[in-house]
PDB file of C-alpha atoms and ligand atoms in Angstrom:
ATOM      1  CA  UNK H 438      -0.077   0.048   0.050  1.00 86.00           C
ATOM      2  CA  UNK H 439       1.244   3.485  -0.667  1.00 92.00           C
ATOM      3  CA  UNK H 440      -0.203   6.759   0.634  1.00 97.00           C
ATOM      4  CA  UNK H 441      -0.114   9.961  -1.481  1.00 98.00           C
ATOM      5  CA  UNK H 442      -1.159  13.440  -0.569  1.00 98.00           C
ATOM      6  CA  UNK H 443      -2.668  16.102  -3.007  1.00 98.00           C
ATOM      7  CA  UNK H 444      -3.716  19.771  -2.282  1.00 98.00           C
ATOM      8  CA  UNK H 445      -7.351  19.821  -3.568  1.00 98.00           C
ATOM      9  CA  UNK H 446      -8.038  23.446  -2.211  1.00 98.00           C
ATOM     10  CA  UNK H 447      -6.047  26.162  -0.907  1.00 98.00           C
ATOM     11  CA  UNK H 448      -3.957  24.545   2.034  1.00 98.00           C
ATOM     12  CA  UNK H 449      -6.660  21.502   2.033  1.00 98.00           C
ATOM     13  CA  UNK H 450      -4.814  18.123   1.534  1.00 98.00           C
ATOM     14  CA  UNK H 451      -6.294  15.083   0.584  1.00 98.00           C
ATOM     15  CA  UNK H 452      -4.250  12.201   2.373  1.00 98.00           C
ATOM     16  CA  UNK H 453      -5.295   8.956   0.181  1.00 98.00           C
ATOM     17  CA  UNK H 454      -4.335   5.085   0.451  1.00 98.00           C
ATOM     18  CA  UNK H 455      -5.591   2.789  -2.272  1.00 98.00           C
ATOM     19  CA  UNK H 456      -6.438  -0.815  -0.964  1.00 97.00           C
ATOM     20  CA  UNK H 457      -7.088  -3.258  -3.999  1.00 95.00           C
ATOM     21  CA  UNK H 458      -8.460  -6.103  -1.910  1.00 94.00           C
ATOM     22  CA  UNK H 459     -11.101  -3.667  -0.190  1.00 91.00           C
ATOM     23  CA  UNK H 460     -13.661  -4.105  -2.773  1.00 89.00           C
ATOM     24  CA  UNK H 461     -14.128  -5.002  -6.362  1.00 89.00           C
ATOM     25  CA  UNK H 462     -12.018  -2.578  -8.289  1.00 91.00           C
ATOM     26  CA  UNK H 463     -10.500  -1.509  -4.889  1.00 96.00           C
ATOM     27  CA  UNK H 464     -11.304   1.197  -2.549  1.00 96.00           C
ATOM     28  CA  UNK H 465      -9.454   4.567  -1.682  1.00 98.00           C
ATOM     29  CA  UNK H 466      -9.565   5.699   2.366  1.00 98.00           C
ATOM     30  CA  UNK H 467      -9.034   9.308   2.230  1.00 98.00           C
ATOM     31  CA  UNK H 468      -8.067  11.851   5.229  1.00 98.00           C
ATOM     32  CA  UNK H 469      -7.924  15.387   4.723  1.00 99.00           C
ATOM     33  CA  UNK H 470      -5.460  18.044   6.556  1.00 99.00           C
ATOM     34  CA  UNK H 471      -6.449  21.460   6.779  1.00 98.00           C
ATOM     35  CA  UNK H 472      -3.279  23.187   7.386  1.00 98.00           C
ATOM     36  CA  UNK H 473      -3.971  26.355   9.330  1.00 98.00           C
ATOM     37  CA  UNK H 474      -2.624  27.845  12.418  1.00 98.00           C
ATOM     38  CA  UNK H 475      -4.181  25.186  14.018  1.00 98.00           C
ATOM     39  CA  UNK H 476      -4.211  22.345  11.705  1.00 98.00           C
ATOM     40  CA  UNK H 477      -7.157  19.976  11.618  1.00 99.00           C
ATOM     41  CA  UNK H 478      -7.279  16.607  10.578  1.00 99.00           C
ATOM     42  CA  UNK H 479     -10.688  14.990   9.251  1.00 98.00           C
ATOM     43  CA  UNK H 480     -10.329  11.203   9.607  1.00 98.00           C
ATOM     44  CA  UNK H 481      -7.553   9.380  11.084  1.00 98.00           C
ATOM     45  CA  UNK H 482      -7.652   6.108   9.108  1.00 98.00           C
ATOM     46  CA  UNK H 483      -7.726   2.568  10.563  1.00 98.00           C
ATOM     47  CA  UNK H 484      -5.348   2.164  13.375  1.00 98.00           C
ATOM     48  CA  UNK H 485      -3.111  -0.092  11.488  1.00 96.00           C
ATOM     49  CA  UNK H 486      -2.792   2.468   8.505  1.00 98.00           C
ATOM     50  CA  UNK H 487      -1.629   4.894  11.272  1.00 98.00           C
ATOM     51  CA  UNK H 488       2.171   4.647  10.180  1.00 98.00           C
ATOM     52  CA  UNK H 489       1.166   5.390   6.465  1.00 98.00           C
ATOM     53  CA  UNK H 490      -1.062   8.034   7.101  1.00 98.00           C
ATOM     54  CA  UNK H 491       0.896   9.968   9.946  1.00 98.00           C
ATOM     55  CA  UNK H 492       4.367   9.724   7.883  1.00 98.00           C
ATOM     56  CA  UNK H 493       2.645  11.335   4.752  1.00 98.00           C
ATOM     57  CA  UNK H 494       0.862  14.016   6.972  1.00 98.00           C
ATOM     58  CA  UNK H 495       4.331  14.796   8.867  1.00 98.00           C
ATOM     59  CA  UNK H 496       5.635  15.800   5.300  1.00 98.00           C
ATOM     60  CA  UNK H 497       3.016  18.698   5.181  1.00 98.00           C
ATOM     61  CA  UNK H 498       2.732  19.433   8.929  1.00 98.00           C
ATOM     62  CA  UNK H 499       4.790  18.133  11.910  1.00 98.00           C
ATOM     63  CA  UNK H 500       2.528  15.629  13.785  1.00 98.00           C
ATOM     64  CA  UNK H 501       3.072  17.419  16.907  1.00 98.00           C
ATOM     65  CA  UNK H 502       1.400  20.859  15.518  1.00 98.00           C
ATOM     66  CA  UNK H 503      -1.942  18.760  14.957  1.00 98.00           C
ATOM     67  CA  UNK H 504      -4.510  20.624  17.123  1.00 98.00           C
ATOM     68  CA  UNK H 505      -7.767  19.155  15.966  1.00 99.00           C
ATOM     69  CA  UNK H 506      -8.906  15.483  15.246  1.00 98.00           C
ATOM     70  CA  UNK H 507     -12.136  15.380  13.767  1.00 98.00           C
ATOM     71  CA  UNK H 508     -14.055  12.671  11.906  1.00 98.00           C
ATOM     72  CA  UNK H 509     -17.762  11.883  10.525  1.00 98.00           C
ATOM     73  CA  UNK H 510     -18.775   9.106  12.755  1.00 98.00           C
ATOM     74  CA  UNK H 511     -17.383   6.293  14.785  1.00 98.00           C
ATOM     75  CA  UNK H 512     -16.217   3.217  12.461  1.00 98.00           C
ATOM     76  CA  UNK H 513     -12.472   2.238  12.271  1.00 98.00           C
ATOM     77  CA  UNK H 514     -11.554   3.816   8.968  1.00 98.00           C
ATOM     78  CA  UNK H 515     -13.233   7.329  10.231  1.00 98.00           C
ATOM     79  CA  UNK H 516     -11.690   7.400  13.836  1.00 98.00           C
ATOM     80  CA  UNK H 517      -9.402   4.127  14.537  1.00 98.00           C
ATOM     81  CA  UNK H 518      -6.147   5.758  14.761  1.00 98.00           C
ATOM     82  CA  UNK H 519      -7.357   8.627  17.117  1.00 98.00           C
ATOM     83  CA  UNK H 520      -5.601   7.558  20.156  1.00 98.00           C
ATOM     84  CA  UNK H 521      -2.358   7.350  18.457  1.00 98.00           C
ATOM     85  CA  UNK H 522      -2.940  10.930  16.916  1.00 98.00           C
ATOM     86  CA  UNK H 523      -3.739  12.189  20.432  1.00 98.00           C
ATOM     87  CA  UNK H 524      -0.217  10.612  21.730  1.00 98.00           C
ATOM     88  CA  UNK H 525       1.593  12.043  18.622  1.00 98.00           C
ATOM     89  CA  UNK H 526       0.090  15.762  18.974  1.00 98.00           C
ATOM     90  CA  UNK H 527       0.063  16.570  22.740  1.00 98.00           C
ATOM     91  CA  UNK H 528      -2.140  19.578  22.085  1.00 98.00           C
ATOM     92  CA  UNK H 529      -4.576  17.913  20.008  1.00 98.00           C
ATOM     93  CA  UNK H 530      -8.322  17.492  20.879  1.00 98.00           C
ATOM     94  CA  UNK H 531     -11.033  15.242  19.307  1.00 98.00           C
ATOM     95  CA  UNK H 532     -13.801  17.626  18.342  1.00 98.00           C
ATOM     96  CA  UNK H 533     -17.075  16.076  17.618  1.00 98.00           C
ATOM     97  CA  UNK H 534     -20.978  16.588  18.235  1.00 98.00           C
ATOM     98  CA  UNK H 535     -22.244  16.552  21.721  1.00 98.00           C
ATOM     99  CA  UNK H 536     -24.079  13.533  21.424  1.00 98.00           C
ATOM    100  CA  UNK H 537     -21.148  11.457  19.866  1.00 98.00           C
ATOM    101  CA  UNK H 538     -19.146  12.511  22.729  1.00 98.00           C
ATOM    102  CA  UNK H 539     -21.756  11.578  25.353  1.00 98.00           C
ATOM    103  CA  UNK H 540     -22.595   8.094  23.743  1.00 98.00           C
ATOM    104  CA  UNK H 541     -18.906   7.149  22.980  1.00 98.00           C
ATOM    105  CA  UNK H 542     -16.127   9.590  22.840  1.00 98.00           C
ATOM    106  CA  UNK H 543     -16.115  10.766  26.532  1.00 98.00           C
ATOM    107  CA  UNK H 544     -15.104   6.976  27.121  1.00 98.00           C
ATOM    108  CA  UNK H 545     -13.086   5.912  23.984  1.00 98.00           C
ATOM    109  CA  UNK H 546     -10.651   9.105  23.629  1.00 98.00           C
ATOM    110  CA  UNK H 547      -7.627   9.080  25.753  1.00 98.00           C
ATOM    111  CA  UNK H 548      -8.069  12.760  26.380  1.00 98.00           C
ATOM    112  CA  UNK H 549     -11.496  14.442  26.850  1.00 98.00           C
ATOM    113  CA  UNK H 550     -13.161  15.358  23.567  1.00 98.00           C
ATOM    114  CA  UNK H 551     -14.496  18.979  22.898  1.00 98.00           C
ATOM    115  CA  UNK H 552     -17.984  18.756  22.271  1.00 98.00           C
ATOM    116  CA  UNK H 553     -19.691  20.845  19.587  1.00 98.00           C
ATOM    117  CA  UNK H 554     -23.175  22.051  18.934  1.00 98.00           C
ATOM    118  CA  UNK H 555     -24.873  21.905  15.670  1.00 98.00           C
ATOM    119  CA  UNK H 556     -23.527  24.856  13.659  1.00 98.00           C
ATOM    120  CA  UNK H 557     -20.849  25.725  16.028  1.00 98.00           C
ATOM    121  CA  UNK H 558     -17.675  27.104  14.503  1.00 98.00           C
ATOM    122  CA  UNK H 559     -13.998  26.345  15.326  1.00 98.00           C
ATOM    123  CA  UNK H 560     -11.566  29.235  14.299  1.00 98.00           C
ATOM    124  CA  UNK H 561      -8.480  27.488  13.165  1.00 98.00           C
ATOM    125  CA  UNK H 562      -6.548  30.645  12.086  1.00 98.00           C
ATOM    126  CA  UNK H 563      -6.627  31.518   8.430  1.00 97.00           C
ATOM    127  CA  UNK H 564      -9.381  28.561   7.952  1.00 98.00           C
ATOM    128  CA  UNK H 565     -12.788  28.271   9.641  1.00 98.00           C
ATOM    129  CA  UNK H 566     -14.702  24.942  10.315  1.00 98.00           C
ATOM    130  CA  UNK H 567     -18.559  24.682  11.090  1.00 98.00           C
ATOM    131  CA  UNK H 568     -19.604  21.524  12.800  1.00 98.00           C
ATOM    132  CA  UNK H 569     -23.026  20.108  11.127  1.00 98.00           C
ATOM    133  CA  UNK H 570     -24.799  17.472  12.999  1.00 98.00           C
ATOM    134  CA  UNK H 571     -26.417  14.835  10.418  1.00 98.00           C
ATOM    135  CA  UNK H 572     -27.859  12.212  12.581  1.00 97.00           C
ATOM    136  CA  UNK H 573     -28.035   8.962  10.764  1.00 97.00           C
ATOM    137  CA  UNK H 574     -26.914  10.307   7.299  1.00 97.00           C
ATOM    138  CA  UNK H 575     -25.264   8.585   5.696  1.00 96.00           C
ATOM    139  CA  UNK H 576     -25.157   6.197   8.989  1.00 97.00           C
ATOM    140  CA  UNK H 577     -24.830   6.091  12.596  1.00 97.00           C
ATOM    141  CA  UNK H 578     -26.482   8.222  15.289  1.00 96.00           C
ATOM    142  CA  UNK H 579     -23.565  10.350  15.938  1.00 98.00           C
ATOM    143  CA  UNK H 580     -22.863  11.362  12.337  1.00 98.00           C
ATOM    144  CA  UNK H 581     -21.760  14.855  11.701  1.00 98.00           C
ATOM    145  CA  UNK H 582     -19.784  16.567   8.776  1.00 98.00           C
ATOM    146  CA  UNK H 583     -17.503  19.538   8.596  1.00 98.00           C
ATOM    147  CA  UNK H 584     -17.804  22.607   6.279  1.00 98.00           C
ATOM    148  CA  UNK H 585     -14.699  24.947   5.907  1.00 98.00           C
ATOM    149  CA  UNK H 586     -15.994  28.328   5.237  1.00 98.00           C
ATOM    150  CA  UNK H 587     -13.108  30.139   3.692  1.00 98.00           C
ATOM    151  CA  UNK H 588     -12.586  27.741   0.693  1.00 98.00           C
ATOM    152  CA  UNK H 589     -16.144  26.684   0.760  1.00 98.00           C
ATOM    153  CA  UNK H 590     -14.953  23.005   1.186  1.00 98.00           C
ATOM    154  CA  UNK H 591     -17.723  20.488   2.555  1.00 98.00           C
ATOM    155  CA  UNK H 592     -15.830  17.411   4.045  1.00 98.00           C
ATOM    156  CA  UNK H 593     -18.614  14.631   2.860  1.00 98.00           C
ATOM    157  CA  UNK H 594     -17.372  11.773   4.931  1.00 98.00           C
ATOM    158  CA  UNK H 595     -18.883   8.427   3.377  1.00 98.00           C
ATOM    159  CA  UNK H 596     -21.545  10.489   1.151  1.00 98.00           C
ATOM    160  CA  UNK H 597     -20.917   9.769  -2.559  1.00 98.00           C
ATOM    161  CA  UNK H 598     -18.479   6.859  -1.623  1.00 98.00           C
ATOM    162  CA  UNK H 599     -17.415   5.138  -4.729  1.00 98.00           C
ATOM    163  CA  UNK H 600     -14.950   2.236  -5.969  1.00 98.00           C
ATOM    164  CA  UNK H 601     -11.625   2.588  -7.858  1.00 97.00           C
ATOM    165  CA  UNK H 602      -8.683   4.504  -7.544  1.00 97.00           C
ATOM    166  CA  UNK H 603      -9.384   7.902  -9.429  1.00 97.00           C
ATOM    167  CA  UNK H 604      -7.743  11.086  -9.388  1.00 98.00           C
ATOM    168  CA  UNK H 605      -7.589  13.283  -6.288  1.00 98.00           C
ATOM    169  CA  UNK H 606      -9.810  15.845  -7.846  1.00 98.00           C
ATOM    170  CA  UNK H 607     -12.347  14.675 -10.820  1.00 98.00           C
ATOM    171  CA  UNK H 608     -14.455  16.556 -13.343  1.00 98.00           C
ATOM    172  CA  UNK H 609     -16.505  13.179 -13.916  1.00 98.00           C
ATOM    173  CA  UNK H 610     -19.651  12.362 -12.628  1.00 97.00           C
ATOM    174  CA  UNK H 611     -19.593  11.186  -9.039  1.00 98.00           C
ATOM    175  CA  UNK H 612     -23.377  10.579  -8.323  1.00 98.00           C
ATOM    176  CA  UNK H 613     -23.771   7.565 -10.815  1.00 98.00           C
ATOM    177  CA  UNK H 614     -20.448   5.813  -9.133  1.00 98.00           C
ATOM    178  CA  UNK H 615     -21.945   6.438  -5.659  1.00 98.00           C
ATOM    179  CA  UNK H 616     -25.248   4.862  -6.596  1.00 97.00           C
ATOM    180  CA  UNK H 617     -23.441   2.065  -8.157  1.00 97.00           C
ATOM    181  CA  UNK H 618     -21.370   1.634  -4.895  1.00 97.00           C
ATOM    182  CA  UNK H 619     -24.848   1.952  -2.646  1.00 96.00           C
ATOM    183  CA  UNK H 620     -25.964  -1.122  -4.577  1.00 94.00           C
ATOM    184  CA  UNK H 621     -22.882  -3.113  -3.380  1.00 94.00           C
ATOM    185  CA  UNK H 622     -22.523  -1.799   0.015  1.00 94.00           C
ATOM    186  CA  UNK H 623     -26.076  -0.483   1.216  1.00 94.00           C
ATOM    187  CA  UNK H 624     -24.412   1.719   3.477  1.00 95.00           C
ATOM    188  CA  UNK H 625     -26.648   4.623   3.465  1.00 95.00           C
ATOM    189  CA  UNK H 626     -29.829   4.778   6.091  1.00 93.00           C
ATOM    190  CA  UNK H 627     -32.638   5.252   3.483  1.00 91.00           C
ATOM    191  CA  UNK H 628     -34.916   7.215   5.508  1.00 88.00           C
ATOM    192  CA  UNK H 629     -36.804  10.365   4.582  1.00 85.00           C
ATOM    193  CA  UNK H 630     -33.998  12.344   6.498  1.00 90.00           C
ATOM    194  CA  UNK H 631     -31.368  11.360   4.203  1.00 95.00           C
ATOM    195  CA  UNK H 632     -32.652  13.577   1.402  1.00 96.00           C
ATOM    196  CA  UNK H 633     -33.661  16.358   3.706  1.00 97.00           C
ATOM    197  CA  UNK H 634     -30.280  16.469   5.440  1.00 98.00           C
ATOM    198  CA  UNK H 635     -28.186  16.328   2.000  1.00 98.00           C
ATOM    199  CA  UNK H 636     -30.485  19.246   0.750  1.00 98.00           C
ATOM    200  CA  UNK H 637     -29.478  21.387   3.963  1.00 98.00           C
ATOM    201  CA  UNK H 638     -25.660  20.641   2.913  1.00 98.00           C
ATOM    202  CA  UNK H 639     -26.284  21.835  -0.664  1.00 98.00           C
ATOM    203  CA  UNK H 640     -27.823  25.182   0.796  1.00 98.00           C
ATOM    204  CA  UNK H 641     -24.115  25.614   2.177  1.00 98.00           C
ATOM    205  CA  UNK H 642     -23.353  26.125  -1.445  1.00 98.00           C
ATOM    206  CA  UNK H 643     -20.001  24.431  -1.231  1.00 98.00           C
ATOM    207  CA  UNK H 644     -17.422  24.685  -4.202  1.00 98.00           C
ATOM    208  CA  UNK H 645     -15.557  21.499  -3.141  1.00 98.00           C
ATOM    209  CA  UNK H 646     -16.888  18.246  -2.202  1.00 98.00           C
ATOM    210  CA  UNK H 647     -14.055  16.285  -0.427  1.00 98.00           C
ATOM    211  CA  UNK H 648     -14.932  12.574  -0.320  1.00 98.00           C
ATOM    212  CA  UNK H 649     -13.763   9.940   2.041  1.00 98.00           C
ATOM    213  CA  UNK H 650     -13.658   7.227  -0.315  1.00 98.00           C
ATOM    214  CA  UNK H 651     -13.311   8.087  -4.026  1.00 98.00           C
ATOM    215  CA  UNK H 652     -12.232  11.292  -5.725  1.00 98.00           C
ATOM    216  CA  UNK H 653     -13.194  14.698  -4.760  1.00 98.00           C
ATOM    217  CA  UNK H 654     -14.734  17.219  -7.002  1.00 98.00           C
ATOM    218  CA  UNK H 655     -15.077  21.158  -7.737  1.00 98.00           C
ATOM    219  CA  UNK H 656     -17.554  20.316 -10.744  1.00 98.00           C
ATOM    220  CA  UNK H 657     -21.244  21.302 -10.086  1.00 97.00           C
ATOM    221  CA  UNK H 658     -20.860  20.302  -6.449  1.00 98.00           C
ATOM    222  CA  UNK H 659     -24.171  21.721  -5.441  1.00 98.00           C
ATOM    223  CA  UNK H 660     -25.895  20.026  -8.374  1.00 98.00           C
ATOM    224  CA  UNK H 661     -24.327  16.711  -7.239  1.00 98.00           C
ATOM    225  CA  UNK H 662     -25.826  17.081  -3.814  1.00 98.00           C
ATOM    226  CA  UNK H 663     -29.147  17.860  -5.260  1.00 98.00           C
ATOM    227  CA  UNK H 664     -28.972  14.656  -7.549  1.00 98.00           C
ATOM    228  CA  UNK H 665     -27.858  12.458  -4.551  1.00 98.00           C
ATOM    229  CA  UNK H 666     -30.829  13.884  -2.422  1.00 97.00           C
ATOM    230  CA  UNK H 667     -33.242  13.021  -5.377  1.00 96.00           C
ATOM    231  CA  UNK H 668     -31.944   9.496  -5.792  1.00 96.00           C
ATOM    232  CA  UNK H 669     -31.932   8.638  -2.260  1.00 95.00           C
ATOM    233  CA  UNK H 670     -35.507  10.303  -1.963  1.00 91.00           C
ATOM    234  CA  UNK H 671     -36.660   7.887  -4.741  1.00 86.00           C
ATOM    235  CA  UNK H 672     -35.060   4.836  -3.055  1.00 81.00           C
ATOM    236  CA  UNK H 673     -36.320   5.659   0.504  1.00 74.00           C
ATOM    237  CA  UNK H 674     -39.929   5.677  -0.918  1.00 69.00           C
ATOM    238  CA  UNK H 675     -39.386   2.563  -2.793  1.00 69.00           C
ATOM    239  CA  UNK H 676     -38.605   0.519   0.574  1.00 60.00           C
TER     240      UNK H 676
HETATM  241 FE1  FE2 Q 989     -18.991   5.083   7.485  1.00 66.01          FE
HETATM  242 FE1  FE2 Q 990     -15.844   5.637   5.715  1.00 66.01          FE
END
């Protein structure tokens, strides 16, 4: 396995590891580093990927400068290495929605996490992230996403998950591949809330969609969210 880093928006880096055997056509595990005065990492990667991911991050910022560790929800690819990062970065705190902290992170984190309310902003110095609660979207009670306001980057977590090892940024359609992957994984909670929540994200008018699995995009980002919401609306009602 090899891990690469690409700047996908101003001082926002996609750290990507392709795992060929993870799914038909292979699968990428991506983390995002916001290089600000107080650097933030969104997704830690699984615990066993910590050496690869941390070495790649350290080429951009020294690990001990990391200030915030954030992720979408509690699964190993999202946060398996959070305690390894807390150990490597003495000033770092995990930041998550209040519910996720109460249910899991107050216990699981080696240092107490920072609890965020829906819409709360963390100033990073040169960058600014807004925490957005997205319960059960795409899955998990404590699910949340982040929006970086200066670059209008939406960190989509598992939304738009697709297979393969595409480029860091693509101009190609991401909705079709995401719906094809959904047919394989059935990872999204198909309730009426999913479309409502995705439409709420579209109102942020993101310019960059930063995807955890697959290529990120800066092409018609708002329309991509609208199309995904429409497709999930249809699927929810078909169930
Ligand atoms: Fe997930
Ligand atoms: Fe994931």
